[in-house]
mmCIF file of C-alpha atoms and ligand atoms in Angstrom:
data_model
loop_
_atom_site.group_PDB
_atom_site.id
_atom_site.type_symbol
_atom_site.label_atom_id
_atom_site.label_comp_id
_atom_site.label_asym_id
_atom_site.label_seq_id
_atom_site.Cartn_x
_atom_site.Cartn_y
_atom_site.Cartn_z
ATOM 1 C CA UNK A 596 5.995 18.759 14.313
ATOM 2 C CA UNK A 597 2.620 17.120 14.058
ATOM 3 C CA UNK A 598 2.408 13.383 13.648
ATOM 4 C CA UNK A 599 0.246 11.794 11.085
ATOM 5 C CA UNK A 600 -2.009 8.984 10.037
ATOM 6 C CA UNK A 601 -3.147 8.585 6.386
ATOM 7 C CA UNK A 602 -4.895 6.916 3.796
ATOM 8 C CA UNK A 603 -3.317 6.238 0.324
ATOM 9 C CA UNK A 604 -5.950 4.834 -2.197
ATOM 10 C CA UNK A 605 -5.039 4.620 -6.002
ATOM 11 C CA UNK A 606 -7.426 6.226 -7.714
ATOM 12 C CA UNK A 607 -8.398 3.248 -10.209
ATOM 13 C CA UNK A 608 -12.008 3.076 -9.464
ATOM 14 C CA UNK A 609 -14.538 3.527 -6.373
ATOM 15 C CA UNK A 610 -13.054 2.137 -2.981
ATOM 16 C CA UNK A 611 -15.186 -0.270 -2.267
ATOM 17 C CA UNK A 612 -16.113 -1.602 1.710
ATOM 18 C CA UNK A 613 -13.600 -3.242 2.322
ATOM 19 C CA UNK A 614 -10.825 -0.015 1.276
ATOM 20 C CA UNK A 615 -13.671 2.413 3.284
ATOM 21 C CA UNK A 616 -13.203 0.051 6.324
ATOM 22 C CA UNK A 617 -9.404 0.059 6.448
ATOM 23 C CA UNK A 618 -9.970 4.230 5.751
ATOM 24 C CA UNK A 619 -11.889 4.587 9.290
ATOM 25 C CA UNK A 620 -9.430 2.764 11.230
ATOM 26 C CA UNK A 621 -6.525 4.848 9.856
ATOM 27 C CA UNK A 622 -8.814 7.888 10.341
ATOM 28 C CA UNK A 623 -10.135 6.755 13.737
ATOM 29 C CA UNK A 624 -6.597 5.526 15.118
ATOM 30 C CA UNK A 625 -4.871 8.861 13.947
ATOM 31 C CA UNK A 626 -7.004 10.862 15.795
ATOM 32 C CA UNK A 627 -6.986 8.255 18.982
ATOM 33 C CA UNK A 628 -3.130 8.758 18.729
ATOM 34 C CA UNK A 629 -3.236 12.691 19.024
ATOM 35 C CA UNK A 630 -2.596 13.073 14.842
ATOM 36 C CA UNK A 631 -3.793 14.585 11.897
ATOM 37 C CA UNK A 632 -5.089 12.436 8.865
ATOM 38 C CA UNK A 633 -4.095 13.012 4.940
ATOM 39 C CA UNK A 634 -5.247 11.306 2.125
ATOM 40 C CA UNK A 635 -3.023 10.205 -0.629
ATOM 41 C CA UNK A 636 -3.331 9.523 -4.083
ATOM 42 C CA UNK A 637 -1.347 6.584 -5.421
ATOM 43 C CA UNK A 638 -1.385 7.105 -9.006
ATOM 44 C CA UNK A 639 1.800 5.820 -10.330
ATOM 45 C CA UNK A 640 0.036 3.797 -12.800
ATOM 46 C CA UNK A 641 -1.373 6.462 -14.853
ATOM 47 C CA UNK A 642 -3.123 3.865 -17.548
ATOM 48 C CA UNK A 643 -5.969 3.063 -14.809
ATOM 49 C CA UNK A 644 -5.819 6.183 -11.927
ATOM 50 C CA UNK A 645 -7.841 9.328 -13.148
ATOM 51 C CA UNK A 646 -8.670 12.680 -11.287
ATOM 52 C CA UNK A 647 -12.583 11.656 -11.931
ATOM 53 C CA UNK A 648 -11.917 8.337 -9.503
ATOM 54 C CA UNK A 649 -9.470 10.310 -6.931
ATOM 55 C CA UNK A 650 -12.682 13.325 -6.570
ATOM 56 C CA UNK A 651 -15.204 10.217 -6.276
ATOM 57 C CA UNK A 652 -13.139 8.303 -3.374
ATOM 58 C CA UNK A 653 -12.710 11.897 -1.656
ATOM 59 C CA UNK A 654 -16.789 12.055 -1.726
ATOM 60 C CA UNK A 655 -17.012 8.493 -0.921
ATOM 61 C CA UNK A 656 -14.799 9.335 2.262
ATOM 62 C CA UNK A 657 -16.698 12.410 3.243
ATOM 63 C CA UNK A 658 -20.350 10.406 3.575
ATOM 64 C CA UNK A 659 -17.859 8.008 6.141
ATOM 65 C CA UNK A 660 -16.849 11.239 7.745
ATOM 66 C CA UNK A 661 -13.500 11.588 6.485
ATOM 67 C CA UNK A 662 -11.754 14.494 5.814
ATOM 68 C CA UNK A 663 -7.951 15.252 4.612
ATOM 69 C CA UNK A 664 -6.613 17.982 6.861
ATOM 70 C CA UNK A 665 -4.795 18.835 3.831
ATOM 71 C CA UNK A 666 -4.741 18.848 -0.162
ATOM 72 C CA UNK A 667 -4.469 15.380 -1.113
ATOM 73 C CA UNK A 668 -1.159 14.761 -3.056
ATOM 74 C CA UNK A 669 -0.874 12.906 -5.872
ATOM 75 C CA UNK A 670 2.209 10.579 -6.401
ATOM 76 C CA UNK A 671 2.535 11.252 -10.133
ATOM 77 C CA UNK A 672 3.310 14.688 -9.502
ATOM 78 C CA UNK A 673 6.584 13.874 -7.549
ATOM 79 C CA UNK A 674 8.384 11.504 -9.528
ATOM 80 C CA UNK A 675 11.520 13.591 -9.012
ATOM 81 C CA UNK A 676 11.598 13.059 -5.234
ATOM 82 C CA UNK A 677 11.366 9.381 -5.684
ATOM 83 C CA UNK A 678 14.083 9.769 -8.564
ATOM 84 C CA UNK A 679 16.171 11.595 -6.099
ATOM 85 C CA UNK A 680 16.373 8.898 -3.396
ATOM 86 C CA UNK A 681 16.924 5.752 -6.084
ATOM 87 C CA UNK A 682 19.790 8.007 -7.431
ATOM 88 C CA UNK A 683 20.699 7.794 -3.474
ATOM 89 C CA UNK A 684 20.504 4.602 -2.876
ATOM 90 C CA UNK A 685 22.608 4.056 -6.695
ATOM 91 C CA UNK A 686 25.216 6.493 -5.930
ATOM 92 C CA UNK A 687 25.776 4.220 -2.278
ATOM 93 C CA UNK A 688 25.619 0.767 -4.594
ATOM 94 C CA UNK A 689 22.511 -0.072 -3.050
ATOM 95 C CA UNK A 690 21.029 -0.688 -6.283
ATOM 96 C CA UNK A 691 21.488 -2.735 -9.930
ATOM 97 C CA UNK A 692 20.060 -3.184 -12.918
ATOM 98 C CA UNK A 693 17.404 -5.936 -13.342
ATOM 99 C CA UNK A 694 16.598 -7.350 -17.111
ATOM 100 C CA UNK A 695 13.852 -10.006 -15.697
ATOM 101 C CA UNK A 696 10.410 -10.507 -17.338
ATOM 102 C CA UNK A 697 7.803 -11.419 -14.685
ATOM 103 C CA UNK A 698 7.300 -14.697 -16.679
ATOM 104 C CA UNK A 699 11.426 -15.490 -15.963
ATOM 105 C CA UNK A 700 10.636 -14.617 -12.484
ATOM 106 C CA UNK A 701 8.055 -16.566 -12.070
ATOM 107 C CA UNK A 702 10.105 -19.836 -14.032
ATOM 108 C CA UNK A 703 13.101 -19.333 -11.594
ATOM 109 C CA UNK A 704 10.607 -19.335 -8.185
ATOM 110 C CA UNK A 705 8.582 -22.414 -7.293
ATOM 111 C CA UNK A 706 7.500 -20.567 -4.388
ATOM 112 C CA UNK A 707 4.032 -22.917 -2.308
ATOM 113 C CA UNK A 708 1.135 -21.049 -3.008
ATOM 114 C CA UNK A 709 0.377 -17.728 -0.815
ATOM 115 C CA UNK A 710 4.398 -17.545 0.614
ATOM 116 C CA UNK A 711 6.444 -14.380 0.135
ATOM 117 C CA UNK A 712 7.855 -14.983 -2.996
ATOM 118 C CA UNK A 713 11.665 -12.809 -2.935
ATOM 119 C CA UNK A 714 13.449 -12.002 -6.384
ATOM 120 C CA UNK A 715 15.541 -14.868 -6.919
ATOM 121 C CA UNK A 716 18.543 -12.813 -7.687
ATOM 122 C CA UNK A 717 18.927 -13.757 -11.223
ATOM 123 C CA UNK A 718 20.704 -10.256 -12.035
ATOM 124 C CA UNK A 719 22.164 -9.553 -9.047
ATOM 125 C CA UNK A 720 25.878 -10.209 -10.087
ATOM 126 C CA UNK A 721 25.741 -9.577 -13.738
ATOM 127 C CA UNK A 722 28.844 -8.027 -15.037
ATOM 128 C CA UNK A 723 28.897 -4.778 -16.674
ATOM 129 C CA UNK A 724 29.181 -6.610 -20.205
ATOM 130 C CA UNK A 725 25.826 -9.104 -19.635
ATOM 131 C CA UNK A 726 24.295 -5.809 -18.705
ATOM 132 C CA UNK A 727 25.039 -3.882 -22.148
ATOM 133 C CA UNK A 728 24.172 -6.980 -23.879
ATOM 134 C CA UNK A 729 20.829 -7.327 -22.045
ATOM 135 C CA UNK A 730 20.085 -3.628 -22.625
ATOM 136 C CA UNK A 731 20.606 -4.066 -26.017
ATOM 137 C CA UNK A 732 16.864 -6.845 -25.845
ATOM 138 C CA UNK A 733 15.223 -4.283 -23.390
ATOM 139 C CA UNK A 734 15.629 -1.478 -20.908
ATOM 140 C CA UNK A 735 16.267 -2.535 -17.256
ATOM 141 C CA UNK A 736 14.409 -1.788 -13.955
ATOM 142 C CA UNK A 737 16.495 -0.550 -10.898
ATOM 143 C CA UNK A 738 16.524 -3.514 -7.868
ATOM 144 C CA UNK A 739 17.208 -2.931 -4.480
ATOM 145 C CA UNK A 740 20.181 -4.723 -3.299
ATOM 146 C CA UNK A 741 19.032 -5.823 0.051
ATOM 147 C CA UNK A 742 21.250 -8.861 0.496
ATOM 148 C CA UNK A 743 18.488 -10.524 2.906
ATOM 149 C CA UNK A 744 19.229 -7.784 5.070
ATOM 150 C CA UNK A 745 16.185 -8.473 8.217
ATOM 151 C CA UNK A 746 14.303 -5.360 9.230
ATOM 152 C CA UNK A 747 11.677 -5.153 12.267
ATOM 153 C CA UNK A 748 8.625 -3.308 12.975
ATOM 154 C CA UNK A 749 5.774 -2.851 15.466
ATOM 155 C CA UNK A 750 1.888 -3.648 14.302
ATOM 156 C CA UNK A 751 -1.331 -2.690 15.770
ATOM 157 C CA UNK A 752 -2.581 -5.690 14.974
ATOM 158 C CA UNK A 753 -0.126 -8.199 14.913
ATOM 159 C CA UNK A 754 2.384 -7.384 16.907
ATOM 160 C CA UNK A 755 6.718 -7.606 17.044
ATOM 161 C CA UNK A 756 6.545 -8.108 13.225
ATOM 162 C CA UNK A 757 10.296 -9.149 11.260
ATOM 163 C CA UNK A 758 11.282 -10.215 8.232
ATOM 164 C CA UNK A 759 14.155 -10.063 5.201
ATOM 165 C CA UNK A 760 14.360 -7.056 2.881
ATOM 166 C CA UNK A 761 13.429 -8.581 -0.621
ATOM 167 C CA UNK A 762 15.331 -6.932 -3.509
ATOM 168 C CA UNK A 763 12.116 -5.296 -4.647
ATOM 169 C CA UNK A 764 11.624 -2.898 -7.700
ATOM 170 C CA UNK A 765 12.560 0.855 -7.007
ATOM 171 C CA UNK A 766 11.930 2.225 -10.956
ATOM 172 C CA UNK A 767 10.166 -0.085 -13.569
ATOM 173 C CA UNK A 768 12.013 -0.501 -17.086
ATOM 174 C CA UNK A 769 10.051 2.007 -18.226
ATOM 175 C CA UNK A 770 11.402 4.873 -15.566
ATOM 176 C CA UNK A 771 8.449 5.395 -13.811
ATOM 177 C CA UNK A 772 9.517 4.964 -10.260
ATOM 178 C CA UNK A 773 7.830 1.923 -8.274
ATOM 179 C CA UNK A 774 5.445 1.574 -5.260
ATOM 180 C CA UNK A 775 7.798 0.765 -2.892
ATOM 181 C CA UNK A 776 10.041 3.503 -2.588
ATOM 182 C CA UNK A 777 7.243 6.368 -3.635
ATOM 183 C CA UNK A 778 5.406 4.740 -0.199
ATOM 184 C CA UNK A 779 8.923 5.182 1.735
ATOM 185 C CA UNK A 780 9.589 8.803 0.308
ATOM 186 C CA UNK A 781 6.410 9.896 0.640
ATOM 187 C CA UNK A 782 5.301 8.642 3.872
ATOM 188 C CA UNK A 783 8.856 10.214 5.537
ATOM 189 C CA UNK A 784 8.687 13.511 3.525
ATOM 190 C CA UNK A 785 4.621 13.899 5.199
ATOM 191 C CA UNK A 786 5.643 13.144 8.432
ATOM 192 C CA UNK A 787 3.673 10.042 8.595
ATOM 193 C CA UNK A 788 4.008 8.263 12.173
ATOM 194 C CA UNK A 789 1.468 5.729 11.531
ATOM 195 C CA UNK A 790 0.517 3.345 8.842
ATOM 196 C CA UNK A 791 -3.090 1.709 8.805
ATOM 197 C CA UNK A 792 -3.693 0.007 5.476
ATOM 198 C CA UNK A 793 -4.737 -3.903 3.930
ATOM 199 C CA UNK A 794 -3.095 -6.807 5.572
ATOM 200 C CA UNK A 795 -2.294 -7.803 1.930
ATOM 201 C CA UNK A 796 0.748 -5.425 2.605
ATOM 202 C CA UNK A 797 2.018 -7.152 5.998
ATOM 203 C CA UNK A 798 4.077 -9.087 3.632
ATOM 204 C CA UNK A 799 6.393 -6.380 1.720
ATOM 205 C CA UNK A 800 6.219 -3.731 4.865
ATOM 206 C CA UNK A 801 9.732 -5.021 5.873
ATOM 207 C CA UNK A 802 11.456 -4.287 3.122
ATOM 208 C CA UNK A 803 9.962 -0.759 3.137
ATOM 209 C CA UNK A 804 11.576 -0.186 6.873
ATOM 210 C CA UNK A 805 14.665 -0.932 5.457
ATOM 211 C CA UNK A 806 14.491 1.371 3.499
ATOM 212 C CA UNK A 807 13.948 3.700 5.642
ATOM 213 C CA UNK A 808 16.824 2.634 7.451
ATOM 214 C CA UNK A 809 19.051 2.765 4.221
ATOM 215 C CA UNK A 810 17.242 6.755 3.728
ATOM 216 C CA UNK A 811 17.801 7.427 7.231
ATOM 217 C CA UNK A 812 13.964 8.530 8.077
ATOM 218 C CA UNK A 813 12.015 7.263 10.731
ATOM 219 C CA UNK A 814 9.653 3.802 10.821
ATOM 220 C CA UNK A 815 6.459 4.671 11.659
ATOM 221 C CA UNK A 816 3.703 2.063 13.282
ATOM 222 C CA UNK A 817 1.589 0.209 11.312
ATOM 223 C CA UNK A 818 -1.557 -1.438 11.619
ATOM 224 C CA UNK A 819 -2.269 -4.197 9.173
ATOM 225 C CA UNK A 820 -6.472 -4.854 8.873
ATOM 226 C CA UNK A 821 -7.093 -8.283 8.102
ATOM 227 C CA UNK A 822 -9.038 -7.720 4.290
ATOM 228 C CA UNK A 823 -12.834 -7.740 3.655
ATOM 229 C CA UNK A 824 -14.131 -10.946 1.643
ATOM 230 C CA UNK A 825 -17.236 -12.276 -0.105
ATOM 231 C CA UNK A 826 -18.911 -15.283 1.288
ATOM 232 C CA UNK A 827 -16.610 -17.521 -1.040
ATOM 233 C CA UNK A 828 -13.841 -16.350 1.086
ATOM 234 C CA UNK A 829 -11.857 -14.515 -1.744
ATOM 235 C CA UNK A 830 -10.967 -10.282 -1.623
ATOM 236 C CA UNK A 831 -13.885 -8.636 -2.164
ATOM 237 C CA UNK A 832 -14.459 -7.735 -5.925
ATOM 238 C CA UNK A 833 -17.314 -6.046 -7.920
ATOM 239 C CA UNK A 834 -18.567 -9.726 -8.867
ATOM 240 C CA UNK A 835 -19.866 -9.771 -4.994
ATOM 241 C CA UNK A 836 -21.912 -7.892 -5.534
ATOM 242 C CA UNK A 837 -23.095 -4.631 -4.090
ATOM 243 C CA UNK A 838 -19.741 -3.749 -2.887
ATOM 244 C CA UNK A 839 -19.338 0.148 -3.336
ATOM 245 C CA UNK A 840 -21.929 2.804 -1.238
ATOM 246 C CA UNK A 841 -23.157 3.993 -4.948
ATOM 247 C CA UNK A 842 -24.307 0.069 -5.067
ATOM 248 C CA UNK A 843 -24.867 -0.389 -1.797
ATOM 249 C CA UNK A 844 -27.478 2.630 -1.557
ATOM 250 C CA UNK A 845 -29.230 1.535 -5.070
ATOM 251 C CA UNK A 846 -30.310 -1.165 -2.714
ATOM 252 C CA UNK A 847 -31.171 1.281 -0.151
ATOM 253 C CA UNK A 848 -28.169 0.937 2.452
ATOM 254 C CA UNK A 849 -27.566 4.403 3.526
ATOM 255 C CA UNK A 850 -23.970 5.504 4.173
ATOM 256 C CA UNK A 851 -24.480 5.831 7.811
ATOM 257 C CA UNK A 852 -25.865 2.209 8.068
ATOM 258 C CA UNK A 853 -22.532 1.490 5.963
ATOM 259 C CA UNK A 854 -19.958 3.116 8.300
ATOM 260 C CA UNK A 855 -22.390 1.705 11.644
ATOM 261 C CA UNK A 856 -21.738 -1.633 10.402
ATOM 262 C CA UNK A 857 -18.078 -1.300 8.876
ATOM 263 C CA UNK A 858 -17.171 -0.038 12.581
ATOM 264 C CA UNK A 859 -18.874 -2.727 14.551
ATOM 265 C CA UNK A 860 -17.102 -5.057 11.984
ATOM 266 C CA UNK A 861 -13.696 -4.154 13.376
ATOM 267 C CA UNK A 862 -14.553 -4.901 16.989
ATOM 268 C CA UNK A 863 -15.104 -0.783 17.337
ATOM 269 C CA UNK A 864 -18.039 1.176 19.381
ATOM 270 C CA UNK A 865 -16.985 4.602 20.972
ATOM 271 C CA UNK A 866 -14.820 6.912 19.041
ATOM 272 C CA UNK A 867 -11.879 6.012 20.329
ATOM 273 C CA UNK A 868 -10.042 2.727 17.866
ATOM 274 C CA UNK A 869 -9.520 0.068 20.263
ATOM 275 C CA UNK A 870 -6.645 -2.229 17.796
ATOM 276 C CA UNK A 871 -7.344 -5.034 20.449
ATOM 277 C CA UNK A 872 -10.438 -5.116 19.713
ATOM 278 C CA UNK A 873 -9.812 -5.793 16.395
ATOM 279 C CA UNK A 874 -10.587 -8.928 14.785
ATOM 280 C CA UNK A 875 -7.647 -10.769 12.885
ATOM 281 C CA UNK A 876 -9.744 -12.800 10.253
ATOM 282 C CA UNK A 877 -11.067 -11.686 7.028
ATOM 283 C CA UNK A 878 -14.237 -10.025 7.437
ATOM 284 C CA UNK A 879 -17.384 -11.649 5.055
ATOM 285 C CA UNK A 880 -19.036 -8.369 3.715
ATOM 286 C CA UNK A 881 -22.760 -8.893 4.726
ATOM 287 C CA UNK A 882 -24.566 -7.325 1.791
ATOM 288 C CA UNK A 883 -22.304 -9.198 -1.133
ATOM 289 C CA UNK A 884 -23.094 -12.336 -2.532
ATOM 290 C CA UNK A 885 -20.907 -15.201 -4.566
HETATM 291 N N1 LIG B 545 -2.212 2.152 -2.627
HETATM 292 C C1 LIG B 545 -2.309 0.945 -1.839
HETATM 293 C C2 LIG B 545 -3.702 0.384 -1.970
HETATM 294 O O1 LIG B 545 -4.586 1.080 -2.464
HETATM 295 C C3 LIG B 545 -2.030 1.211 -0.377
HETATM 296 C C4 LIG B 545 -0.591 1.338 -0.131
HETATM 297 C C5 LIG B 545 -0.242 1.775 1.276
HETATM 298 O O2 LIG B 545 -1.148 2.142 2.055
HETATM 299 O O3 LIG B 545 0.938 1.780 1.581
HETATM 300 O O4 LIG B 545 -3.897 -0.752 -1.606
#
């Protein structure tokens, strides 16, 4: 079987440089590592993803020089997969019913600023008549029950990487299943074998190899590139600037010149991805301003 990198945009707008950057390390390391590349469209939130923005970040790819060796999937087309492994993970009492609002999350954690904030286990050990009485106010989401359960990983960038499971969303309380286990299903069912996405994701990836563990599919290797900023130090956003090629060549920055410099930014010069060579701090995106 063939091993395989990817890229796995949402569709919610143009990728701007700092998404294209991350998208030639994955493409670059996959290929360094012997594997194929896919792109994949992360559309569970069908109020903002459209087909017009998942055809624009293919083009947008192609003037980098990026190519899906196959048809791009879309993740609101295989809800029942990700249904199927939540039913798993229910029928093995690996799961429970949540009734939270974000708000009565965010009340119940006085997490410092920037920390991993973990449910706080609020509905965790409801019985079943709090849960028909809270279903009677609203519908529940479906929780992982990870009982802190630790879960390790490798990373191209940062190394031995370990932390605890968090009892994350699987489906939302309106049934549309969640990020974190469409990513798990998905990236086992394509045979991914490596991960290269935003470092904004370091955070959450060990709670998606246990998962895997609890599906019985294999962890891949990830590589977690340190985000692209503007010169006031925050994630890049469209009040940088010109942040998107369309922008970038308005002001007469060709592609090429784009992916030249994105490259060099991550510490790359041959074809080959060299992940030491990577830099681990945010990297200011030259042509944006505050
Ligand atoms: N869809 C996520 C994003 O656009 C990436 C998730 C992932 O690569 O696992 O940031």
């Amino acid at each position: 079987m063939s091993n395989f990198g990817r890229f796995a945009p949402s569709p919610t707008g143009p990728l701007h440089v700092g998404n294209l950057r991350t998208a030639l390390l994955a493409w670059g390391s996959a290929y360094t590592h012997g594997a194929q590349f896919i792109v994949r469209f992360e559309d569970l939130d069908q109020h903002n993803a459209s087909r017009t923005h998942a055809t624009e970040q293919l083009d947008d790819l192609l003037l980098m020089g990026i190519t899906s060796c196959e048809v791009p999937v879309c993740q609101s087309e295989r809800f029942d997969l990700y249904r199927d492994a939540i039913a798993t993970l229910t029928a093995r009492g690996l799961t429970y019913e949540c009734f939270c609002t974000r708000r009565e999350i965010a009340k119940a954690v006085a997490a410092p600023h920037g920390a991993q904030v973990l449910y706080p286990g609020t509905c965790r050990e409801l019985t079943a008549g709090e849960r028909a009485a809270k279903r009677e106010v609203r519908p529940g989401a479906v929780r992982l029950r990870a009982d802190g359960a630790m879960a390790a990983f490798e990373d191209y960038v940062w190394g031995a990487q370990s932390g605890a499971a968090d009892d994350v969303v699987l489906q939302r309380n309106d049934g549309v299943p969640a990020y974190n286990i469409a990513v798990v299903v998905d990236d086992a069912a394509q045979g991914i074998t490596e991960v290269v996405r935003g470092d904004d994701l370091l955070s959450i990836t060990a709670t998606q190899v246990y998962l895997q563990q609890l599906l019985g599919v294999a962890t891949p290797r990830y590589g977690h590139v340190p985000l692209v900023v503007g010169p006031d130090g925050e994630r890049l956003a469209k009040r940088h600037g010109a942040v998107t090629l369309a922008e970038l060549a308005d002001m007469g920055v060709s592609p090429d010149e784009v992916r030249e410099t994105l490259w060099a930014s991550a510490g790359q010069h041959g074809d080959v991805v060299d992940w030491n060579a990577v830099p681990r701090e945010p990297w200011v995106a030259p042509w944006s301003h505050a």
